[in-house]
């Protein structure tokens, strides 16, 4: 998708005060009067299920140049009401102040039914409505949408220990970072797509020496600290870049894994040889995209769309043969790509919602059929969008009159069912990645506590380790120095001792205690 909405969702920062969601009201019991159907029978109009106020704070409206006109919204609103019996009322987030507006909505008496929130903040502080009974009575499509082979932890992370569900998942754990390489440049230097570490190093050497761009402008590899680790460190470690469990059952950070030092030495060697872009560790995603679009990047260990989504722009201006492909490398410890953590953000119903039943009915309708979902996302079929090939999931936008104000309950399970058939779209490169790599389970690594880490009480860990952020910052700074040659690798053991002085043992104790607590709870 051109807007990479799922990426935006995973990076939404909902840092609100705890006051925002605090309330002592007891939620009303949902009705058990029917099986969840919204449409009327025998062609009759559905019952009137009242108004539902939604706050679409998923990030997609931030990309809109213009909001929808009142006439467009009223037309779509009427269609939705005819289909569901629900009158949806949009509360458009103010750009740049989305979190502040949500804070006021949750703290005040203004109507609000649906929003995206987090377990650690909104549920923990009393801002979410329990969903089990609502789903039992009106949410059959919601429950059925999630594929069986996707992580059930995505649901479990949104539950409390009593089994109550408080939010609907947006996406499963994803392996979104990847090593992508210019296939046309590989052809130019006479090398195949690499399959192991040695072959990839040969590619970097060829890109550096043969310089496909010219004038020394070729960047053999661009990355960042986090993306380098999440894409390549797993080649050297069983658990990839993440917590691991030692022989005594203690949870330890990656830097204490003996094999991580070997990885750091390899990255330092590549940096010294000029294979890694010198400004990689000070460049943000925007800078990476700029360099990719400038037709300078031979390979990138980064979030996949930073290369794939720029390919059409390169073809249209600088190089009509440009093509990035994924390289599935294997190293001493197998494949390297990491699977991300389980998300604890999801679609919530406000604890003080005036119409929780109408809210879940509307969500159920959206997630019951891709046509319904696209109505919320793109507008009316035949007026704002149309199918090019429904069987293949390709559609065409007819205009951008509708910005998506009625879209809520995003789900990656729906996203994989459609794409835009646009000659200027980057989907031809991104869609195969969606299908093959994002929810990959075979050629990826999971950090050592991944089975239960989403159940950790992060606030408790932070309380026990006041220096937590300082330790994390110190790790990134010092490892970067080692790679860039600003600190000799002979001092790695000294660095580990410095971490102990900075409080890493408290980190180990806190994470180990939390790991044991959760494991005991799950076992009992």
Short mmCIF file of C-alpha atoms in Angstrom, two decimals:
data_model
loop_
_atom_site.label_atom_id
_atom_site.label_comp_id
_atom_site.label_asym_id
_atom_site.label_seq_id
_atom_site.Cartn_x
_atom_site.Cartn_y
_atom_site.Cartn_z
CA UNK A 1 0.00 0.00 0.00
CA UNK A 2 1.31 3.38 -0.94
CA UNK A 3 0.50 4.84 2.47
CA UNK A 4 1.97 1.95 4.42
CA UNK A 5 -0.83 2.40 6.93
CA UNK A 6 0.17 -0.65 8.88
CA UNK A 7 3.62 0.84 9.42
CA UNK A 8 2.01 4.01 10.73
CA UNK A 9 -0.13 1.99 13.08
CA UNK A 10 2.80 0.11 14.52
CA UNK A 11 4.62 3.44 15.18
CA UNK A 12 1.69 5.48 16.58
CA UNK A 13 2.73 7.06 19.86
CA UNK A 14 -0.18 7.34 22.25
CA UNK A 15 1.49 9.09 25.16
CA UNK A 16 -1.44 10.50 27.13
CA UNK A 17 -1.79 11.19 30.82
CA UNK A 18 -3.43 8.49 32.93
CA UNK A 19 -6.16 10.96 33.77
CA UNK A 20 -7.37 10.79 30.22
CA UNK A 21 -9.01 7.42 30.57
CA UNK A 22 -9.80 7.25 34.26
CA UNK A 23 -13.41 6.63 35.15
CA UNK A 24 -15.36 4.89 37.89
CA UNK A 25 -18.43 4.21 35.77
CA UNK A 26 -19.50 0.60 35.38
CA UNK A 27 -19.98 -0.45 31.73
CA UNK A 28 -23.44 -1.47 30.68
CA UNK A 29 -24.15 -5.07 29.77
CA UNK A 30 -24.44 -5.68 26.02
CA UNK A 31 -27.64 -7.01 24.58
CA UNK A 32 -27.85 -10.74 23.86
CA UNK A 33 -30.89 -10.41 21.67
CA UNK A 34 -29.44 -11.58 18.38
CA UNK A 35 -26.52 -13.32 16.68
CA UNK A 36 -24.77 -10.22 15.43
CA UNK A 37 -26.51 -9.66 12.09
CA UNK A 38 -26.94 -6.03 11.10
CA UNK A 39 -28.93 -6.34 7.90
CA UNK A 40 -32.68 -6.71 7.88
CA UNK A 41 -34.38 -9.84 6.58
CA UNK A 42 -36.15 -10.29 3.25
CA UNK A 43 -34.79 -7.00 1.94
CA UNK A 44 -36.11 -5.01 4.89
CA UNK A 45 -34.09 -2.13 6.27
CA UNK A 46 -32.08 -3.02 9.40
CA UNK A 47 -33.20 -1.86 12.79
CA UNK A 48 -32.07 1.52 14.02
CA UNK A 49 -29.04 0.88 16.21
CA UNK A 50 -28.37 4.53 16.94
CA UNK A 51 -25.36 6.79 16.50
CA UNK A 52 -21.76 5.66 16.84
CA UNK A 53 -19.01 8.24 17.34
CA UNK A 54 -15.62 7.17 16.06
CA UNK A 55 -12.22 8.79 16.38
CA UNK A 56 -10.10 7.53 13.45
CA UNK A 57 -6.69 8.08 15.05
CA UNK A 58 -4.90 5.39 13.05
CA UNK A 59 -2.71 7.81 11.11
CA UNK A 60 -4.35 7.46 7.69
CA UNK A 61 -6.02 10.86 7.79
CA UNK A 62 -2.66 12.49 8.40
CA UNK A 63 -1.79 11.67 4.78
CA UNK A 64 -4.92 13.27 3.36
CA UNK A 65 -4.45 16.58 1.58
CA UNK A 66 -8.11 17.51 1.91
CA UNK A 67 -10.90 16.18 4.09
CA UNK A 68 -14.19 15.02 2.58
CA UNK A 69 -16.98 17.49 1.88
CA UNK A 70 -20.13 17.39 3.99
CA UNK A 71 -22.10 16.16 0.98
CA UNK A 72 -19.72 13.24 0.45
CA UNK A 73 -19.77 12.29 4.11
CA UNK A 74 -23.56 12.47 4.32
CA UNK A 75 -23.94 10.25 1.25
CA UNK A 76 -21.61 7.58 2.63
CA UNK A 77 -23.12 7.93 6.10
CA UNK A 78 -26.57 7.26 4.69
CA UNK A 79 -25.35 4.19 2.78
CA UNK A 80 -23.74 2.76 5.93
CA UNK A 81 -26.92 3.36 7.91
CA UNK A 82 -28.99 1.60 5.27
CA UNK A 83 -26.66 -1.38 5.46
CA UNK A 84 -26.14 -1.56 9.21
CA UNK A 85 -28.75 0.48 11.03
CA UNK A 86 -25.87 2.45 12.55
CA UNK A 87 -25.35 6.17 11.99
CA UNK A 88 -21.62 6.81 12.11
CA UNK A 89 -20.41 10.20 13.29
CA UNK A 90 -16.81 11.10 12.63
CA UNK A 91 -14.58 13.01 15.03
CA UNK A 92 -11.68 14.09 12.81
CA UNK A 93 -8.34 14.16 14.67
CA UNK A 94 -6.56 17.54 14.42
CA UNK A 95 -3.27 17.04 12.59
CA UNK A 96 -0.39 17.25 15.00
CA UNK A 97 -2.64 17.15 18.07
CA UNK A 98 -4.31 13.77 17.66
CA UNK A 99 -3.29 12.54 21.10
CA UNK A 100 -4.34 15.75 22.84
CA UNK A 101 -7.79 15.58 21.28
CA UNK A 102 -8.20 11.95 22.33
CA UNK A 103 -7.12 12.92 25.83
CA UNK A 104 -9.91 15.46 26.03
CA UNK A 105 -12.49 13.09 24.57
CA UNK A 106 -11.70 10.36 27.07
CA UNK A 107 -11.46 12.71 30.05
CA UNK A 108 -14.60 14.68 29.28
CA UNK A 109 -18.25 13.98 28.62
CA UNK A 110 -18.09 14.34 24.86
CA UNK A 111 -19.50 11.36 22.94
CA UNK A 112 -16.90 8.81 21.86
CA UNK A 113 -17.39 5.14 21.05
CA UNK A 114 -14.45 3.81 19.00
CA UNK A 115 -10.76 4.73 19.02
CA UNK A 116 -7.32 3.10 18.91
CA UNK A 117 -5.72 2.69 22.31
CA UNK A 118 -3.13 0.66 24.20
CA UNK A 119 -3.40 -1.91 26.96
CA UNK A 120 -0.63 -0.35 29.02
CA UNK A 121 -2.28 3.06 29.03
CA UNK A 122 -5.95 3.05 28.15
CA UNK A 123 -7.04 -0.31 29.49
CA UNK A 124 -4.82 -0.10 32.54
CA UNK A 125 -6.27 3.30 33.44
CA UNK A 126 -9.88 2.32 32.90
CA UNK A 127 -10.63 3.73 29.47
CA UNK A 128 -11.69 0.57 27.65
CA UNK A 129 -14.93 -1.38 27.46
CA UNK A 130 -14.83 -5.20 27.92
CA UNK A 131 -15.49 -6.92 24.60
CA UNK A 132 -16.18 -10.61 25.27
CA UNK A 133 -19.96 -10.40 25.52
CA UNK A 134 -20.19 -7.88 22.71
CA UNK A 135 -18.26 -10.20 20.42
CA UNK A 136 -20.26 -13.24 21.49
CA UNK A 137 -23.49 -11.49 20.59
CA UNK A 138 -22.57 -9.27 17.64
CA UNK A 139 -19.02 -10.03 16.51
CA UNK A 140 -18.94 -13.32 14.63
CA UNK A 141 -17.24 -11.78 11.59
CA UNK A 142 -14.62 -10.11 13.76
CA UNK A 143 -13.67 -13.39 15.40
CA UNK A 144 -13.64 -15.26 12.08
CA UNK A 145 -11.45 -12.76 10.21
CA UNK A 146 -8.11 -13.64 11.85
CA UNK A 147 -6.39 -16.51 9.99
CA UNK A 148 -5.74 -19.60 12.11
CA UNK A 149 -2.07 -19.69 11.14
CA UNK A 150 -1.45 -16.17 12.44
CA UNK A 151 -0.26 -15.54 15.97
CA UNK A 152 -3.01 -15.90 18.55
CA UNK A 153 -0.79 -13.84 20.82
CA UNK A 154 -2.10 -10.80 18.95
CA UNK A 155 -5.43 -11.47 20.69
CA UNK A 156 -3.94 -12.65 23.96
CA UNK A 157 -1.88 -9.48 24.31
CA UNK A 158 -5.13 -7.53 24.36
CA UNK A 159 -6.62 -9.61 27.16
CA UNK A 160 -6.25 -9.44 30.91
CA UNK A 161 -5.42 -12.49 33.02
CA UNK A 162 -9.12 -13.24 33.52
CA UNK A 163 -9.51 -13.79 29.75
CA UNK A 164 -11.42 -10.56 29.10
CA UNK A 165 -10.65 -8.92 25.75
CA UNK A 166 -10.30 -5.13 25.70
CA UNK A 167 -9.22 -4.32 22.13
CA UNK A 168 -9.26 -5.79 18.63
CA UNK A 169 -5.89 -6.59 17.05
CA UNK A 170 -4.58 -4.65 14.08
CA UNK A 171 -1.78 -6.88 12.86
CA UNK A 172 0.13 -10.03 13.79
CA UNK A 173 3.82 -9.89 14.68
CA UNK A 174 5.63 -8.94 11.49
CA UNK A 175 9.08 -9.35 10.01
CA UNK A 176 9.01 -6.05 8.17
CA UNK A 177 12.72 -5.34 8.00
CA UNK A 178 14.54 -7.07 5.18
CA UNK A 179 17.72 -7.06 3.18
CA UNK A 180 16.79 -5.77 -0.27
CA UNK A 181 19.23 -5.58 -3.18
CA UNK A 182 19.24 -3.99 -6.62
CA UNK A 183 18.76 -6.98 -8.91
CA UNK A 184 19.68 -4.99 -12.02
CA UNK A 185 22.99 -4.01 -10.43
CA UNK A 186 23.67 -7.62 -9.53
CA UNK A 187 23.22 -8.46 -13.20
CA UNK A 188 25.57 -5.62 -14.10
CA UNK A 189 28.36 -6.89 -11.83
CA UNK A 190 27.71 -10.50 -12.81
CA UNK A 191 26.57 -11.87 -9.46
CA UNK A 192 23.43 -13.79 -8.40
CA UNK A 193 21.10 -12.83 -5.56
CA UNK A 194 23.13 -13.86 -2.50
CA UNK A 195 21.92 -16.66 -0.27
CA UNK A 196 24.56 -16.59 2.45
CA UNK A 197 26.87 -14.21 4.25
CA UNK A 198 29.88 -14.92 2.07
CA UNK A 199 27.98 -14.29 -1.15
CA UNK A 200 26.54 -11.06 0.23
CA UNK A 201 29.98 -9.84 1.22
CA UNK A 202 31.11 -10.51 -2.36
CA UNK A 203 28.18 -8.38 -3.57
CA UNK A 204 29.19 -5.51 -1.29
CA UNK A 205 32.75 -5.72 -2.54
CA UNK A 206 31.59 -5.69 -6.19
CA UNK A 207 29.26 -2.73 -5.62
CA UNK A 208 32.08 -0.83 -3.93
CA UNK A 209 34.72 -1.58 -6.56
CA UNK A 210 32.65 -1.57 -9.77
CA UNK A 211 30.56 1.41 -8.66
CA UNK A 212 27.36 1.02 -10.78
CA UNK A 213 26.37 4.64 -10.11
CA UNK A 214 29.76 6.11 -11.00
CA UNK A 215 32.00 8.77 -9.46
CA UNK A 216 32.12 6.79 -6.22
CA UNK A 217 28.46 7.57 -5.54
CA UNK A 218 27.35 3.94 -5.09
CA UNK A 219 26.25 3.03 -1.56
CA UNK A 220 26.83 -0.72 -1.19
CA UNK A 221 24.74 -0.99 2.02
CA UNK A 222 22.63 1.48 3.96
CA UNK A 223 21.01 0.73 7.29
CA UNK A 224 20.46 2.09 10.81
CA UNK A 225 21.44 0.77 14.21
CA UNK A 226 18.10 -0.88 14.95
CA UNK A 227 17.48 -2.13 11.41
CA UNK A 228 20.99 -3.51 11.03
CA UNK A 229 20.47 -5.56 14.17
CA UNK A 230 16.97 -6.70 13.29
CA UNK A 231 17.97 -7.73 9.78
CA UNK A 232 21.51 -9.10 10.09
CA UNK A 233 22.38 -9.90 13.72
CA UNK A 234 20.29 -13.08 13.62
CA UNK A 235 22.78 -14.53 11.15
CA UNK A 236 25.13 -14.87 14.12
CA UNK A 237 22.75 -15.64 17.03
CA UNK A 238 20.01 -18.20 17.61
CA UNK A 239 17.62 -15.62 19.04
CA UNK A 240 18.57 -12.78 16.76
CA UNK A 241 18.80 -9.30 18.24
CA UNK A 242 16.77 -9.68 21.40
CA UNK A 243 16.74 -11.00 24.91
CA UNK A 244 18.12 -14.50 25.40
CA UNK A 245 18.03 -17.04 28.21
CA UNK A 246 21.35 -18.24 29.61
CA UNK A 247 22.11 -21.71 31.04
CA UNK A 248 20.95 -20.58 34.49
CA UNK A 249 17.60 -19.36 33.18
CA UNK A 250 18.44 -15.68 33.44
CA UNK A 251 17.18 -13.20 30.83
CA UNK A 252 20.10 -11.33 29.34
CA UNK A 253 20.47 -8.52 26.76
CA UNK A 254 21.88 -9.18 23.31
CA UNK A 255 25.21 -7.48 23.98
CA UNK A 256 26.08 -10.20 26.51
CA UNK A 257 25.59 -12.92 23.92
CA UNK A 258 29.12 -14.09 22.98
CA UNK A 259 28.11 -14.34 19.33
CA UNK A 260 27.01 -10.69 19.22
CA UNK A 261 30.62 -9.56 19.53
CA UNK A 262 31.39 -11.61 16.41
CA UNK A 263 28.58 -9.81 14.59
CA UNK A 264 29.86 -6.41 15.71
CA UNK A 265 33.33 -7.27 14.44
CA UNK A 266 31.92 -8.20 11.03
CA UNK A 267 29.97 -4.93 10.82
CA UNK A 268 33.08 -2.99 11.86
CA UNK A 269 35.05 -4.71 9.12
CA UNK A 270 32.39 -3.82 6.52
CA UNK A 271 32.30 -0.22 7.73
CA UNK A 272 36.09 0.09 7.54
CA UNK A 273 36.03 -1.25 3.96
CA UNK A 274 33.43 1.31 2.96
CA UNK A 275 30.64 -1.20 2.41
CA UNK A 276 28.31 0.45 4.95
CA UNK A 277 27.22 4.03 4.24
CA UNK A 278 29.20 6.23 6.62
CA UNK A 279 26.17 8.20 7.78
CA UNK A 280 23.94 5.17 8.33
CA UNK A 281 23.85 5.52 12.10
CA UNK A 282 22.93 9.19 12.02
CA UNK A 283 20.40 9.02 9.17
CA UNK A 284 16.67 8.64 9.69
CA UNK A 285 14.17 6.89 7.41
CA UNK A 286 13.58 10.04 5.38
CA UNK A 287 17.26 10.29 4.51
CA UNK A 288 17.34 6.62 3.50
CA UNK A 289 14.41 7.18 1.15
CA UNK A 290 16.11 10.25 -0.36
CA UNK A 291 19.24 8.25 -1.16
CA UNK A 292 17.24 5.34 -2.57
CA UNK A 293 15.26 7.71 -4.81
CA UNK A 294 18.54 9.30 -5.90
CA UNK A 295 19.45 5.88 -7.36
CA UNK A 296 22.48 5.43 -5.12
CA UNK A 297 21.63 2.47 -2.88
CA UNK A 298 22.77 -1.01 -3.88
CA UNK A 299 21.43 -2.82 -0.82
CA UNK A 300 19.51 -1.81 2.28
CA UNK A 301 18.98 -3.53 5.60
CA UNK A 302 15.90 -1.57 6.52
CA UNK A 303 12.12 -1.52 6.60
CA UNK A 304 11.07 -3.04 3.28
CA UNK A 305 9.10 -0.12 1.87
CA UNK A 306 12.05 2.27 2.06
CA UNK A 307 13.30 0.57 -1.11
CA UNK A 308 10.28 -1.13 -2.67
CA UNK A 309 8.02 1.92 -2.44
CA UNK A 310 10.58 4.09 -4.23
CA UNK A 311 11.18 1.81 -7.22
CA UNK A 312 8.61 3.41 -9.50
CA UNK A 313 10.05 6.86 -8.80
CA UNK A 314 13.53 5.64 -9.78
CA UNK A 315 12.20 3.99 -12.93
CA UNK A 316 10.34 7.10 -13.93
CA UNK A 317 13.28 9.47 -13.59
CA UNK A 318 16.73 7.89 -13.35
CA UNK A 319 16.82 4.20 -14.22
CA UNK A 320 14.01 2.37 -16.01
CA UNK A 321 15.53 -1.01 -15.12
CA UNK A 322 15.63 -0.45 -11.36
CA UNK A 323 14.46 -3.47 -9.36
CA UNK A 324 14.90 -4.38 -5.72
CA UNK A 325 14.56 -7.98 -4.53
CA UNK A 326 14.74 -9.62 -1.11
CA UNK A 327 17.83 -11.65 -0.25
CA UNK A 328 17.16 -14.53 2.16
CA UNK A 329 20.61 -14.79 3.69
CA UNK A 330 21.85 -17.54 5.95
CA UNK A 331 24.80 -17.11 8.28
CA UNK A 332 26.55 -19.20 10.93
CA UNK A 333 23.29 -19.40 12.92
CA UNK A 334 20.77 -19.54 10.09
CA UNK A 335 18.48 -16.80 8.83
CA UNK A 336 18.78 -13.30 10.18
CA UNK A 337 15.49 -11.41 9.93
CA UNK A 338 13.68 -10.72 13.18
CA UNK A 339 9.96 -10.93 13.90
CA UNK A 340 8.65 -7.90 15.73
CA UNK A 341 6.92 -8.00 19.07
CA UNK A 342 3.25 -8.57 19.67
CA UNK A 343 1.33 -5.30 19.52
CA UNK A 344 -0.53 -4.11 22.59
CA UNK A 345 -2.42 -1.41 20.72
CA UNK A 346 -5.77 -2.10 19.14
CA UNK A 347 -9.25 -0.86 18.36
CA UNK A 348 -11.05 -0.07 21.59
CA UNK A 349 -14.54 0.89 22.62
CA UNK A 350 -14.65 3.67 25.17
CA UNK A 351 -15.65 2.55 28.66
CA UNK A 352 -18.10 5.47 28.73
CA UNK A 353 -19.45 4.71 25.25
CA UNK A 354 -23.13 5.54 24.89
CA UNK A 355 -23.59 2.88 22.23
CA UNK A 356 -21.17 -0.06 22.60
CA UNK A 357 -23.56 -2.42 20.81
CA UNK A 358 -23.82 -0.12 17.80
CA UNK A 359 -20.03 0.25 17.80
CA UNK A 360 -19.36 -3.47 17.66
CA UNK A 361 -22.07 -3.91 15.02
CA UNK A 362 -20.38 -1.34 12.81
CA UNK A 363 -16.96 -2.94 13.28
CA UNK A 364 -18.44 -6.36 12.57
CA UNK A 365 -19.94 -5.06 9.34
CA UNK A 366 -16.63 -3.54 8.24
CA UNK A 367 -14.77 -6.77 8.89
CA UNK A 368 -17.40 -9.12 7.47
CA UNK A 369 -16.62 -8.38 3.81
CA UNK A 370 -13.88 -6.60 1.91
CA UNK A 371 -16.47 -4.46 0.07
CA UNK A 372 -17.72 -3.13 3.40
CA UNK A 373 -14.19 -2.52 4.61
CA UNK A 374 -13.38 -0.59 1.44
CA UNK A 375 -16.51 1.52 1.91
CA UNK A 376 -15.07 2.77 5.17
CA UNK A 377 -11.62 3.14 3.67
CA UNK A 378 -12.24 4.45 0.13
CA UNK A 379 -15.94 5.34 -0.05
CA UNK A 380 -18.78 4.15 -2.25
CA UNK A 381 -18.13 1.41 -4.76
CA UNK A 382 -18.78 2.66 -8.29
CA UNK A 383 -18.44 6.29 -7.25
CA UNK A 384 -15.15 6.53 -5.34
CA UNK A 385 -13.58 3.19 -6.28
CA UNK A 386 -14.28 0.09 -8.37
CA UNK A 387 -13.02 -3.45 -8.68
CA UNK A 388 -10.68 -4.16 -11.58
CA UNK A 389 -10.44 -7.84 -10.68
CA UNK A 390 -12.13 -8.77 -7.43
CA UNK A 391 -10.85 -12.33 -7.53
CA UNK A 392 -7.29 -10.99 -7.62
CA UNK A 393 -8.12 -8.23 -5.16
CA UNK A 394 -7.22 -5.35 -7.48
CA UNK A 395 -9.18 -2.12 -7.36
CA UNK A 396 -9.01 1.32 -8.90
CA UNK A 397 -9.55 4.62 -7.11
CA UNK A 398 -11.91 6.77 -9.16
CA UNK A 399 -11.20 9.93 -7.17
CA UNK A 400 -10.05 11.13 -3.78
CA UNK A 401 -13.25 12.90 -2.79
CA UNK A 402 -13.45 10.77 0.34
CA UNK A 403 -10.57 10.84 2.81
CA UNK A 404 -11.57 7.89 5.02
CA UNK A 405 -13.23 9.59 7.98
CA UNK A 406 -15.47 6.56 8.66
CA UNK A 407 -12.61 4.07 8.64
CA UNK A 408 -11.96 2.30 11.90
CA UNK A 409 -10.96 -1.17 13.06
CA UNK A 410 -8.07 -1.50 10.62
CA UNK A 411 -6.98 -5.10 10.24
CA UNK A 412 -4.04 -6.50 8.34
CA UNK A 413 -6.23 -9.51 7.62
CA UNK A 414 -8.21 -7.19 5.36
CA UNK A 415 -5.23 -5.32 3.94
CA UNK A 416 -3.83 -8.48 2.36
CA UNK A 417 -7.08 -8.92 0.43
CA UNK A 418 -6.79 -5.91 -1.88
CA UNK A 419 -4.43 -3.56 -3.67
CA UNK A 420 -4.71 -0.59 -5.99
CA UNK A 421 -4.33 -1.31 -9.70
CA UNK A 422 -2.51 1.90 -10.49
CA UNK A 423 0.34 2.16 -13.04
CA UNK A 424 1.94 4.74 -10.75
CA UNK A 425 1.54 2.56 -7.68
CA UNK A 426 4.42 0.72 -6.05
CA UNK A 427 2.22 -2.26 -5.22
CA UNK A 428 3.84 -4.58 -7.80
CA UNK A 429 6.90 -4.66 -5.51
CA UNK A 430 5.29 -4.37 -2.10
CA UNK A 431 2.45 -6.87 -2.53
CA UNK A 432 4.70 -9.90 -2.99
CA UNK A 433 6.50 -8.90 0.20
CA UNK A 434 3.14 -8.76 1.98
CA UNK A 435 2.28 -12.25 0.83
CA UNK A 436 5.64 -13.92 1.38
CA UNK A 437 7.62 -12.14 4.06
CA UNK A 438 5.60 -10.01 6.48
CA UNK A 439 4.05 -12.91 8.34
CA UNK A 440 6.92 -15.30 7.63
CA UNK A 441 7.36 -18.04 10.22
CA UNK A 442 10.08 -20.22 8.76
CA UNK A 443 13.02 -17.99 7.77
CA UNK A 444 13.00 -15.65 10.75
CA UNK A 445 14.25 -15.34 14.31
CA UNK A 446 12.34 -14.70 17.52
CA UNK A 447 13.92 -13.14 20.60
CA UNK A 448 14.30 -15.49 23.56
CA UNK A 449 11.28 -14.36 25.59
CA UNK A 450 8.95 -13.74 22.64
CA UNK A 451 6.40 -16.35 23.73
CA UNK A 452 5.53 -14.38 26.85
CA UNK A 453 7.19 -10.94 26.63
CA UNK A 454 3.95 -9.28 25.56
CA UNK A 455 2.62 -10.15 29.02
CA UNK A 456 5.44 -8.35 30.82
CA UNK A 457 4.43 -5.46 33.03
CA UNK A 458 6.77 -2.89 31.54
CA UNK A 459 5.92 -0.32 34.19
CA UNK A 460 7.15 -2.71 36.87
CA UNK A 461 10.43 -3.26 35.03
CA UNK A 462 10.94 0.46 34.57
CA UNK A 463 10.31 1.03 38.28
CA UNK A 464 12.88 -1.59 39.27
CA UNK A 465 15.44 -0.29 36.76
CA UNK A 466 15.40 3.54 36.91
CA UNK A 467 18.40 3.63 34.56
CA UNK A 468 16.66 1.53 31.89
CA UNK A 469 16.66 4.19 29.18
CA UNK A 470 20.24 5.19 30.03
CA UNK A 471 21.42 1.60 29.64
CA UNK A 472 19.65 1.25 26.27
CA UNK A 473 21.16 4.52 25.07
CA UNK A 474 24.61 3.50 26.25
CA UNK A 475 24.39 0.20 24.38
CA UNK A 476 23.50 1.90 21.10
CA UNK A 477 26.15 4.58 21.48
CA UNK A 478 29.00 2.24 22.34
CA UNK A 479 28.15 -0.44 19.78
CA UNK A 480 27.99 2.28 17.12
CA UNK A 481 31.43 3.47 18.20
CA UNK A 482 32.82 -0.05 17.85
CA UNK A 483 31.39 -0.40 14.35
CA UNK A 484 32.54 3.01 13.16
CA UNK A 485 36.03 2.55 14.58
CA UNK A 486 35.72 5.28 17.17
CA UNK A 487 36.39 2.71 19.88
CA UNK A 488 38.75 -0.27 19.47
CA UNK A 489 37.12 -3.70 19.48
CA UNK A 490 39.73 -4.81 21.99
CA UNK A 491 37.72 -2.86 24.58
CA UNK A 492 34.53 -4.92 24.17
CA UNK A 493 35.08 -6.78 27.46
CA UNK A 494 35.67 -3.45 29.17
CA UNK A 495 32.41 -2.18 27.67
CA UNK A 496 30.53 -5.12 29.22
CA UNK A 497 32.04 -4.22 32.60
CA UNK A 498 30.93 -0.61 32.12
CA UNK A 499 27.39 -1.90 31.52
CA UNK A 500 27.51 -3.64 34.89
CA UNK A 501 28.51 -0.38 36.53
CA UNK A 502 25.62 1.33 34.71
CA UNK A 503 23.07 -1.10 36.17
CA UNK A 504 22.77 -3.92 33.65
CA UNK A 505 22.54 -6.48 36.48
CA UNK A 506 19.41 -4.76 37.76
CA UNK A 507 18.09 -5.01 34.19
CA UNK A 508 18.82 -8.74 34.18
CA UNK A 509 17.19 -9.28 37.57
CA UNK A 510 14.07 -7.31 36.65
CA UNK A 511 13.54 -9.04 33.32
CA UNK A 512 14.27 -12.47 34.80
CA UNK A 513 11.81 -11.90 37.63
CA UNK A 514 9.14 -10.78 35.18
CA UNK A 515 9.86 -13.70 32.87
CA UNK A 516 9.52 -16.18 35.74
CA UNK A 517 6.35 -14.51 37.00
CA UNK A 518 4.66 -14.77 33.62
CA UNK A 519 5.87 -18.32 32.99
CA UNK A 520 4.55 -19.40 36.41
CA UNK A 521 1.22 -17.73 35.72
CA UNK A 522 0.91 -19.41 32.36
CA UNK A 523 1.83 -22.81 33.82
CA UNK A 524 -0.61 -22.46 36.70
#
